[in-house]
GROMACS .gro file of C-alpha atoms in nm:
model
  424
    1MET     CA    1   0.005  -0.015  -0.003
    2SER     CA    2   0.098   0.291  -0.039
    3GLU     CA    3   0.195   0.552   0.229
    4PRO     CA    4  -0.110   0.769   0.266
    5ASP     CA    5  -0.100   1.191   0.197
    6GLN     CA    6   0.028   1.311   0.500
    7GLY     CA    7  -0.078   1.687   0.422
    8PRO     CA    8  -0.396   1.750   0.651
    9GLY     CA    9  -0.692   1.636   0.583
   10GLN     CA   10  -0.979   1.860   0.292
   11VAL     CA   11  -1.106   2.136   0.459
   12PRO     CA   12  -1.372   2.366   0.279
   13ALA     CA   13  -1.172   2.688   0.127
   14ASP     CA   14  -1.437   2.938   0.145
   15ALA     CA   15  -1.509   2.751   0.493
   16ASP     CA   16  -1.545   3.077   0.793
   17ALA     CA   17  -1.558   3.067   1.100
   18GLU     CA   18  -1.849   2.964   1.381
   19GLY     CA   19  -2.015   3.175   1.632
   20GLY     CA   20  -1.827   3.461   1.800
   21ALA     CA   21  -1.979   3.652   2.082
   22GLY     CA   22  -2.251   3.579   2.202
   23ALA     CA   23  -2.231   3.159   2.005
   24PRO     CA   24  -2.337   2.897   2.259
   25ALA     CA   25  -2.117   2.728   2.437
   26ARG     CA   26  -2.007   2.386   2.257
   27ARG     CA   27  -1.799   2.094   2.340
   28SER     CA   28  -1.509   2.109   2.055
   29TRP     CA   29  -1.548   1.906   1.726
   30PRO     CA   30  -1.352   1.937   1.353
   31ALA     CA   31  -1.516   2.283   1.177
   32GLY     CA   32  -1.760   2.185   0.911
   33LEU     CA   33  -1.912   1.916   1.175
   34ARG     CA   34  -2.039   2.210   1.481
   35ARG     CA   35  -2.470   2.204   1.462
   36PRO     CA   36  -2.572   2.427   1.687
   37ALA     CA   37  -2.920   2.579   1.687
   38ALA     CA   38  -2.812   2.909   1.603
   39VAL     CA   39  -2.524   2.866   1.350
   40LEU     CA   40  -2.453   2.601   1.097
   41ALA     CA   41  -2.158   2.490   0.878
   42VAL     CA   42  -2.203   2.151   0.696
   43ALA     CA   43  -1.908   1.993   0.560
   44ALA     CA   44  -1.939   1.751   0.360
   45VAL     CA   45  -1.710   1.545   0.068
   46VAL     CA   46  -1.791   1.399  -0.360
   47GLY     CA   47  -1.664   1.422  -0.608
   48GLY     CA   48  -1.308   1.505  -0.544
   49GLY     CA   49  -1.377   1.768  -0.209
   50VAL     CA   50  -1.537   1.913   0.014
   51TRP     CA   51  -1.852   2.161   0.059
   52ALA     CA   52  -1.934   2.428   0.259
   53ALA     CA   53  -2.256   2.551   0.376
   54ALA     CA   54  -2.325   2.754   0.576
   55SER     CA   55  -2.513   3.084   0.816
   56PHE     CA   56  -2.258   3.324   0.899
   57GLY     CA   57  -2.249   3.476   1.210
   58GLN     CA   58  -2.607   3.495   1.391
   59ASP     CA   59  -2.982   3.501   1.320
   60ARG     CA   60  -2.973   3.926   1.244
   61PRO     CA   61  -3.281   4.163   1.163
   62ASP     CA   62  -3.380   4.271   0.761
   63ALA     CA   63  -3.075   4.267   0.538
   64ARG     CA   64  -3.200   4.495   0.283
   65SER     CA   65  -2.924   4.711   0.412
   66GLN     CA   66  -2.684   4.537   0.248
   67ASN     CA   67  -2.592   4.737  -0.060
   68SER     CA   68  -2.593   4.666  -0.427
   69LYS     CA   69  -2.288   4.462  -0.439
   70GLY     CA   70  -2.429   4.270  -0.100
   71PRO     CA   71  -2.595   3.932  -0.082
   72THR     CA   72  -2.845   3.817  -0.317
   73VAL     CA   73  -3.157   3.773  -0.067
   74VAL     CA   74  -3.362   3.590  -0.068
   75GLU     CA   75  -3.702   3.496   0.077
   76VAL     CA   76  -3.806   3.188   0.289
   77SER     CA   77  -4.220   3.087   0.332
   78PRO     CA   78  -4.403   2.854   0.176
   79GLY     CA   79  -4.587   3.092  -0.078
   80SER     CA   80  -4.296   3.200  -0.176
   81CYS     CA   81  -4.003   3.027  -0.105
   82GLY     CA   82  -3.681   3.138  -0.310
   83GLU     CA   83  -3.831   3.450  -0.446
   84GLY     CA   84  -3.491   3.743  -0.513
   85TRP     CA   85  -3.334   3.512  -0.684
   86SER     CA   86  -3.351   3.502  -1.058
   87GLY     CA   87  -2.965   3.454  -1.220
   88ALA     CA   88  -2.629   3.465  -1.202
   89ARG     CA   89  -2.242   3.382  -1.344
   90PRO     CA   90  -2.086   3.059  -1.244
   91GLY     CA   91  -1.879   3.048  -0.931
   92PRO     CA   92  -1.845   3.218  -0.572
   93GLN     CA   93  -2.268   3.292  -0.488
   94VAL     CA   94  -2.364   3.498  -0.138
   95PHE     CA   95  -2.751   3.417  -0.075
   96ALA     CA   96  -2.897   3.629   0.247
   97LEU     CA   97  -3.171   3.427   0.368
   98ARG     CA   98  -3.459   3.591   0.501
   99ASN     CA   99  -3.767   3.405   0.699
  100THR     CA  100  -4.113   3.640   0.595
  101SER     CA  101  -4.347   3.375   0.810
  102THR     CA  102  -4.441   3.231   1.150
  103THR     CA  103  -4.231   2.984   1.178
  104ALA     CA  104  -3.914   2.861   1.218
  105ALA     CA  105  -3.734   2.714   0.893
  106GLU     CA  106  -3.464   2.427   0.672
  107VAL     CA  107  -3.345   2.592   0.392
  108ASP     CA  108  -3.114   2.401   0.095
  109LEU     CA  109  -2.963   2.501  -0.258
  110THR     CA  110  -3.069   2.187  -0.411
  111ASP     CA  111  -2.948   2.077  -0.787
  112THR     CA  112  -3.264   2.067  -0.922
  113THR     CA  113  -3.195   1.689  -1.152
  114THR     CA  114  -2.910   1.600  -0.929
  115GLY     CA  115  -3.153   1.615  -0.646
  116ALA     CA  116  -2.768   1.689  -0.459
  117VAL     CA  117  -2.792   1.951  -0.188
  118HIS     CA  118  -2.507   2.243  -0.232
  119GLY     CA  119  -2.574   2.460   0.037
  120GLU     CA  120  -2.795   2.415   0.397
  121ILE     CA  121  -2.954   2.608   0.670
  122GLU     CA  122  -3.146   2.468   1.005
  123GLY     CA  123  -3.375   2.686   1.184
  124LEU     CA  124  -3.418   3.013   1.034
  125ALA     CA  125  -3.656   3.177   1.213
  126PRO     CA  126  -3.985   3.429   1.189
  127GLY     CA  127  -3.800   3.763   1.101
  128THR     CA  128  -3.406   3.698   1.038
  129THR     CA  129  -3.193   3.725   0.842
  130ARG     CA  130  -2.844   3.449   0.717
  131GLU     CA  131  -2.611   3.443   0.494
  132MET     CA  132  -2.520   3.100   0.249
  133ARG     CA  133  -2.245   3.124   0.025
  134VAL     CA  134  -2.160   2.872  -0.254
  135VAL     CA  135  -1.926   2.738  -0.495
  136LEU     CA  136  -2.215   2.725  -0.843
  137GLY     CA  137  -2.045   2.555  -1.187
  138GLY     CA  138  -2.353   2.537  -1.449
  139GLY     CA  139  -2.660   2.330  -1.440
  140SER     CA  140  -3.034   2.433  -1.307
  141TYR     CA  141  -3.077   2.552  -0.864
  142ALA     CA  142  -3.414   2.591  -0.687
  143PHE     CA  143  -3.397   2.697  -0.330
  144LYS     CA  144  -3.641   2.434  -0.147
  145CYS     CA  145  -3.799   2.573   0.166
  146LEU     CA  146  -3.875   2.281   0.465
  147PRO     CA  147  -4.086   2.468   0.743
  148ASP     CA  148  -4.134   2.279   1.072
  149ASP     CA  149  -4.430   2.076   1.068
  150ALA     CA  150  -4.519   2.152   0.692
  151ASP     CA  151  -4.437   2.019   0.368
  152ALA     CA  152  -4.154   2.129   0.158
  153VAL     CA  153  -4.164   2.365  -0.096
  154THR     CA  154  -3.917   2.422  -0.391
  155GLY     CA  155  -3.895   2.729  -0.505
  156PRO     CA  156  -3.828   2.860  -0.883
  157THR     CA  157  -3.577   2.642  -1.080
  158VAL     CA  158  -3.287   2.946  -1.181
  159THR     CA  159  -3.069   2.820  -1.490
  160ILE     CA  160  -2.668   2.918  -1.490
  161THR     CA  161  -2.534   2.887  -1.813
  162GLY     CA  162  -2.197   2.729  -1.808
  163PRO     CA  163  -1.947   2.421  -1.692
  164PRO     CA  164  -2.064   2.180  -1.472
  165ALA     CA  165  -1.716   2.110  -1.375
  166GLY     CA  166  -1.729   2.457  -1.232
  167GLY     CA  167  -1.916   2.459  -0.937
  168GLY     CA  168  -1.852   2.277  -0.577
  169PRO     CA  169  -1.931   1.978  -0.447
  170ALA     CA  170  -2.247   1.851  -0.364
  171ALA     CA  171  -2.392   1.523  -0.258
  172VAL     CA  172  -2.718   1.378  -0.246
  173PRO     CA  173  -2.914   1.386   0.119
  174VAL     CA  174  -2.891   1.037   0.335
  175THR     CA  175  -3.200   0.988   0.532
  176GLN     CA  176  -3.353   0.856   0.791
  177HIS     CA  177  -3.470   0.527   0.631
  178ASP     CA  178  -3.140   0.516   0.376
  179LEU     CA  179  -2.956   0.430   0.733
  180ILE     CA  180  -3.155   0.201   0.842
  181PRO     CA  181  -3.049  -0.101   0.734
  182ALA     CA  182  -2.737   0.017   0.851
  183ALA     CA  183  -2.874   0.064   1.166
  184LEU     CA  184  -3.061  -0.349   1.141
  185SER     CA  185  -2.752  -0.465   1.110
  186TYR     CA  186  -2.499  -0.316   1.393
  187GLN     CA  187  -2.775  -0.427   1.595
  188ARG     CA  188  -2.742  -0.795   1.527
  189TRP     CA  189  -2.333  -0.665   1.546
  190ILE     CA  190  -2.330  -0.573   1.852
  191THR     CA  191  -2.584  -0.864   2.020
  192ALA     CA  192  -2.348  -1.068   1.921
  193LYS     CA  193  -2.126  -0.903   2.082
  194THR     CA  194  -2.244  -0.854   2.429
  195LEU     CA  195  -2.278  -1.284   2.369
  196GLU     CA  196  -1.961  -1.242   2.349
  197LEU     CA  197  -1.835  -1.046   2.641
  198THR     CA  198  -2.043  -1.201   2.805
  199ASP     CA  199  -1.874  -1.563   2.777
  200ARG     CA  200  -1.538  -1.294   2.855
  201THR     CA  201  -1.644  -1.114   3.126
  202ASP     CA  202  -1.745  -1.515   3.288
  203GLU     CA  203  -1.358  -1.649   3.268
  204LEU     CA  204  -1.270  -1.281   3.391
  205LYS     CA  205  -1.531  -1.298   3.731
  206ARG     CA  206  -1.425  -1.732   3.729
  207ALA     CA  207  -1.048  -1.643   3.769
  208VAL     CA  208  -1.067  -1.460   4.110
  209ASP     CA  209  -1.405  -1.648   4.220
  210ASP     CA  210  -1.069  -1.929   4.238
  211GLY     CA  211  -0.834  -1.679   4.366
  212ASP     CA  212  -0.568  -1.722   4.077
  213LEU     CA  213  -0.483  -1.312   3.963
  214ASP     CA  214  -0.275  -1.420   3.703
  215ALA     CA  215  -0.529  -1.592   3.531
  216ALA     CA  216  -0.776  -1.308   3.626
  217ARG     CA  217  -0.518  -1.045   3.475
  218ALA     CA  218  -0.502  -1.246   3.150
  219ALA     CA  219  -0.869  -1.292   3.136
  220TRP     CA  220  -0.900  -0.846   3.199
  221LEU     CA  221  -0.756  -0.731   2.818
  222PRO     CA  222  -0.974  -0.925   2.612
  223ALA     CA  223  -1.302  -0.894   2.832
  224HIS     CA  224  -1.210  -0.533   2.829
  225LEU     CA  225  -1.173  -0.481   2.432
  226VAL     CA  226  -1.447  -0.693   2.352
  227TYR     CA  227  -1.692  -0.397   2.528
  228GLU     CA  228  -1.411  -0.175   2.340
  229ARG     CA  229  -1.540  -0.271   1.956
  230MET     CA  230  -1.924  -0.241   2.109
  231GLY     CA  231  -1.826   0.260   2.073
  232ALA     CA  232  -2.079   0.324   1.888
  233ALA     CA  233  -2.298   0.160   2.133
  234TYR     CA  234  -2.273   0.355   2.398
  235ASP     CA  235  -2.512   0.568   2.393
  236ALA     CA  236  -2.826   0.309   2.372
  237PHE     CA  237  -2.632   0.115   2.572
  238GLY     CA  238  -2.772   0.413   2.916
  239GLU     CA  239  -2.666   0.313   3.280
  240ALA     CA  240  -2.524  -0.009   3.172
  241ASP     CA  241  -2.238   0.179   3.058
  242ALA     CA  242  -2.123   0.390   3.358
  243ALA     CA  243  -2.157   0.060   3.486
  244ILE     CA  244  -1.996  -0.168   3.280
  245ASN     CA  245  -1.687   0.056   3.148
  246GLY     CA  246  -1.679   0.414   3.352
  247SER     CA  247  -1.339   0.588   3.396
  248GLY     CA  248  -1.437   0.712   3.704
  249PRO     CA  249  -1.153   0.933   3.953
  250ALA     CA  250  -0.814   1.011   3.781
  251PRO     CA  251  -0.582   0.726   3.809
  252ALA     CA  252  -0.390   0.865   4.100
  253ASP     CA  253  -0.713   0.889   4.325
  254ALA     CA  254  -0.919   0.492   4.230
  255ALA     CA  255  -0.839   0.446   4.592
  256SER     CA  256  -1.037   0.618   4.791
  257ALA     CA  257  -1.240   0.632   4.568
  258THR     CA  258  -1.639   0.552   4.674
  259ASP     CA  259  -1.799   0.500   4.346
  260PHE     CA  260  -1.585   0.297   4.115
  261GLU     CA  261  -1.703   0.034   3.893
  262GLY     CA  262  -1.679  -0.176   3.637
  263PHE     CA  263  -1.374  -0.251   3.407
  264HIS     CA  264  -1.113  -0.056   3.546
  265ARG     CA  265  -1.201  -0.088   3.921
  266VAL     CA  266  -1.108  -0.439   3.836
  267GLU     CA  267  -0.831  -0.298   3.661
  268TYR     CA  268  -0.727  -0.131   3.984
  269GLY     CA  269  -0.747  -0.362   4.195
  270LEU     CA  270  -0.522  -0.662   3.932
  271TRP     CA  271  -0.264  -0.454   3.849
  272HIS     CA  272  -0.176  -0.258   4.244
  273GLY     CA  273  -0.168  -0.544   4.426
  274GLU     CA  274  -0.531  -0.606   4.611
  275SER     CA  275  -0.590  -0.997   4.757
  276ALA     CA  276  -0.879  -1.200   4.562
  277ALA     CA  277  -1.071  -1.195   4.823
  278SER     CA  278  -1.135  -0.816   4.766
  279LEU     CA  279  -1.155  -0.841   4.454
  280ARG     CA  280  -1.498  -1.094   4.352
  281GLY     CA  281  -1.710  -0.771   4.542
  282PRO     CA  282  -1.618  -0.548   4.208
  283ALA     CA  283  -1.568  -0.865   3.999
  284ASP     CA  284  -1.929  -0.977   4.114
  285ARG     CA  285  -2.089  -0.681   3.953
  286LEU     CA  286  -1.920  -0.642   3.630
  287SER     CA  287  -2.066  -0.992   3.562
  288GLY     CA  288  -2.332  -0.862   3.654
  289ALA     CA  289  -2.366  -0.561   3.442
  290VAL     CA  290  -2.227  -0.771   3.220
  291ARG     CA  291  -2.487  -0.979   3.199
  292ALA     CA  292  -2.756  -0.723   3.213
  293LEU     CA  293  -2.707  -0.572   3.001
  294ARG     CA  294  -2.707  -0.961   2.731
  295ASP     CA  295  -3.010  -0.952   2.848
  296SER     CA  296  -3.157  -0.595   2.803
  297TRP     CA  297  -2.982  -0.537   2.439
  298PRO     CA  298  -3.253  -0.712   2.275
  299GLN     CA  299  -3.507  -0.450   2.407
  300GLU     CA  300  -3.247  -0.123   2.295
  301ARG     CA  301  -3.354   0.024   1.932
  302LEU     CA  302  -3.049   0.212   1.766
  303ASP     CA  303  -3.082   0.582   1.642
  304PRO     CA  304  -2.951   0.537   1.330
  305ALA     CA  305  -2.879   0.881   1.243
  306GLN     CA  306  -2.668   0.877   1.502
  307LEU     CA  307  -2.426   0.639   1.311
  308GLY     CA  308  -2.199   0.891   1.067
  309LEU     CA  309  -2.148   1.108   1.402
  310ARG     CA  310  -2.068   0.744   1.638
  311ALA     CA  311  -1.838   0.646   1.294
  312HIS     CA  312  -1.635   0.983   1.393
  313GLU     CA  313  -1.635   0.982   1.812
  314ILE     CA  314  -1.492   0.616   1.825
  315LEU     CA  315  -1.152   0.774   1.810
  316GLU     CA  316  -1.225   1.121   1.844
  317ALA     CA  317  -1.320   0.977   2.211
  318THR     CA  318  -1.002   0.790   2.163
  319ALA     CA  319  -0.764   1.054   2.051
  320GLY     CA  320  -0.877   1.255   2.331
  321SER     CA  321  -0.856   0.966   2.729
  322GLU     CA  322  -0.636   0.649   2.563
  323LEU     CA  323  -0.346   0.841   2.451
  324THR     CA  324  -0.338   1.055   2.680
  325GLY     CA  325  -0.331   0.735   2.984
  326ARG     CA  326  -0.612   0.927   3.109
  327THR     CA  327  -0.745   0.518   3.145
  328ASP     CA  328  -0.457   0.357   3.222
  329TYR     CA  329  -0.588   0.187   3.572
  330GLY     CA  330  -0.258  -0.021   3.608
  331SER     CA  331  -0.209  -0.250   3.280
  332GLY     CA  332  -0.071  -0.077   3.062
  333THR     CA  333  -0.321  -0.094   2.764
  334ASN     CA  334  -0.385   0.189   2.644
  335VAL     CA  335  -0.312   0.052   2.347
  336ALA     CA  336  -0.470  -0.245   2.288
  337THR     CA  337  -0.763   0.002   2.395
  338ALA     CA  338  -0.666   0.233   2.069
  339ARG     CA  339  -0.662  -0.050   1.830
  340ALA     CA  340  -1.004  -0.228   1.955
  341ASN     CA  341  -1.101   0.138   1.873
  342LEU     CA  342  -0.989   0.112   1.616
  343ASP     CA  343  -1.154  -0.190   1.448
  344GLY     CA  344  -1.527  -0.079   1.583
  345THR     CA  345  -1.409   0.189   1.375
  346ARG     CA  346  -1.412   0.002   1.069
  347GLU     CA  347  -1.724  -0.268   1.145
  348LEU     CA  348  -1.968   0.158   1.132
  349LEU     CA  349  -1.795   0.158   0.843
  350THR     CA  350  -1.837  -0.109   0.704
  351LEU     CA  351  -2.128  -0.033   0.780
  352LEU     CA  352  -2.203   0.306   0.617
  353ARG     CA  353  -1.990   0.274   0.273
  354PRO     CA  354  -2.274   0.194   0.050
  355LEU     CA  355  -2.445   0.567   0.155
  356LEU     CA  356  -2.055   0.664   0.144
  357THR     CA  357  -1.912   0.539  -0.179
  358SER     CA  358  -2.105   0.788  -0.380
  359ARG     CA  359  -2.118   1.052  -0.178
  360TYR     CA  360  -1.778   1.051  -0.020
  361ALA     CA  361  -1.407   1.152  -0.253
  362ASP     CA  362  -1.220   1.062   0.021
  363LEU     CA  363  -1.310   0.777   0.150
  364PRO     CA  364  -0.988   0.593  -0.032
  365ARG     CA  365  -0.769   0.799   0.207
  366LEU     CA  366  -0.976   0.737   0.515
  367ASP     CA  367  -0.900   0.360   0.368
  368ALA     CA  368  -0.558   0.410   0.361
  369TRP     CA  369  -0.531   0.596   0.701
  370LEU     CA  370  -0.691   0.380   0.895
  371ASP     CA  371  -0.431   0.085   0.745
  372ARG     CA  372  -0.184   0.324   0.794
  373THR     CA  373  -0.328   0.384   1.171
  374GLN     CA  374  -0.346   0.014   1.289
  375HIS     CA  375  -0.004  -0.116   1.131
  376THR     CA  376   0.129   0.201   1.384
  377LEU     CA  377  -0.109   0.005   1.699
  378ASP     CA  378  -0.011  -0.332   1.566
  379GLY     CA  379   0.386  -0.259   1.551
  380PHE     CA  380   0.312  -0.213   2.009
  381HIS     CA  381   0.207  -0.532   2.053
  382ARG     CA  382   0.531  -0.826   2.023
  383ASP     CA  383   0.475  -1.144   2.228
  384GLY     CA  384   0.153  -1.129   2.315
  385THR     CA  385   0.239  -0.848   2.499
  386TRP     CA  386   0.109  -0.440   2.389
  387THR     CA  387   0.387  -0.206   2.524
  388PRO     CA  388   0.218   0.056   2.819
  389LEU     CA  389   0.117   0.415   2.718
  390ALA     CA  390   0.399   0.547   2.948
  391ARG     CA  391   0.722   0.277   2.795
  392LEU     CA  392   0.619   0.468   2.459
  393GLY     CA  393   0.962   0.669   2.291
  394HIS     CA  394   0.823   1.004   2.228
  395GLN     CA  395   0.872   0.956   1.795
  396ASP     CA  396   0.647   0.664   1.942
  397ARG     CA  397   0.332   0.910   2.069
  398GLN     CA  398   0.390   1.208   1.809
  399ARG     CA  399   0.330   0.898   1.535
  400ILE     CA  400  -0.027   0.778   1.684
  401ASN     CA  401  -0.111   1.057   1.788
  402SER     CA  402  -0.073   1.194   1.428
  403ASP     CA  403  -0.264   0.815   1.274
  404ILE     CA  404  -0.525   0.869   1.492
  405GLY     CA  405  -0.533   1.226   1.462
  406GLN     CA  406  -0.519   1.214   1.047
  407ALA     CA  407  -0.832   0.994   1.111
  408VAL     CA  408  -1.036   1.164   1.331
  409GLU     CA  409  -0.986   1.456   1.021
  410LEU     CA  410  -1.105   1.296   0.750
  411LEU     CA  411  -1.424   1.129   0.952
  412ALA     CA  412  -1.518   1.407   1.072
  413PRO     CA  413  -1.746   1.443   0.659
  414VAL     CA  414  -1.852   1.054   0.755
  415ALA     CA  415  -2.052   1.195   1.074
  416THR     CA  416  -2.202   1.484   0.846
  417ILE     CA  417  -2.304   1.328   0.514
  418CYS     CA  418  -2.491   1.118   0.735
  419ASP     CA  419  -2.661   1.337   0.937
  420ALA     CA  420  -2.990   1.283   0.876
  421ARG     CA  421  -3.196   1.548   0.643
  422ARG     CA  422  -3.574   1.607   0.579
  423THR     CA  423  -3.656   1.557   0.186
  424ALA     CA  424  -4.012   1.649   0.194
   0.00000   0.00000   0.00000
């Protein structure tokens, strides 16, 4: 395999910074993936590049004060969707979308031939205006207004004369219905994993019950890695996740923690000289939590709309926890956990691939970086033992961080492309 591009992942050429003074607090997600209520920036990849359809800044009053060289003011309402735009030359476009109705609405700028979306704004409040910036080539376009609790309305078609290749990339929307097959397949995959997890955890519990702590230490990691591969379903596990794999206190404070349970509680005891007698209670409770998850899972239902986001978040969380050592309670197996998280990411991508192949031009590049990351992590597994994070040299740590960081960046568009959207 040829070495992946060492440069940073593609970013929207015209993407602007979000928020500003008064913007809502939010987690630090990669640019193009943030979706606060007042400000939307969308990044998707198709046809060889990244497109950005964004509202820049907060909702603001009527934009008619713009001069003649300002944005093209476009009306958003059920009765006059898309009015105000009659034509343009190919190239960059700036639209001031003004909601003249009495209800909030989503607005899409669509290719009327393919249905691909070139620009999108959500939550446009009544009486407010936001800007949308896109690059359009030759073709036929129309604004689609999707009011809350009402059917979509498509505005007049506007034809731009010129080569289609001159426009920015766009993507055909993914709907909730499109994601259902992947969600059902993943539900079945998790069911099988809960059975495997139960068997592995029972082995761990038996070793503790027998007082064989060497066997318990050998059984701990295989059981824990099964759970780590199930990362995209954690939200659906509810309280079971905290009982099974809650990170608990900082490792330095674990000895005095009172509400410390699950895999990491057993890990701490196994690698800090606790007796088998003192670990029987934690091991029993861990086994009980795993069995409860196995028994309750068939009644749970995954949200299909979350699958793309989870594909990104698994490795994003790995970078912030496993690669910092924050979740090492003595076993020194953070690199092994990162490898299991990579397996979980790949499983989701396998299920989402039919939707991504025609929408994400950088999918082969993402695959190459995941292969590279896997090769890097596997290099620290020798003779059945994983090198502890603390024993890695500076260059090795940098290489792992760089590989996973690049993979996280290339996974961000997967989350956005697979964010289910209304089309009617």
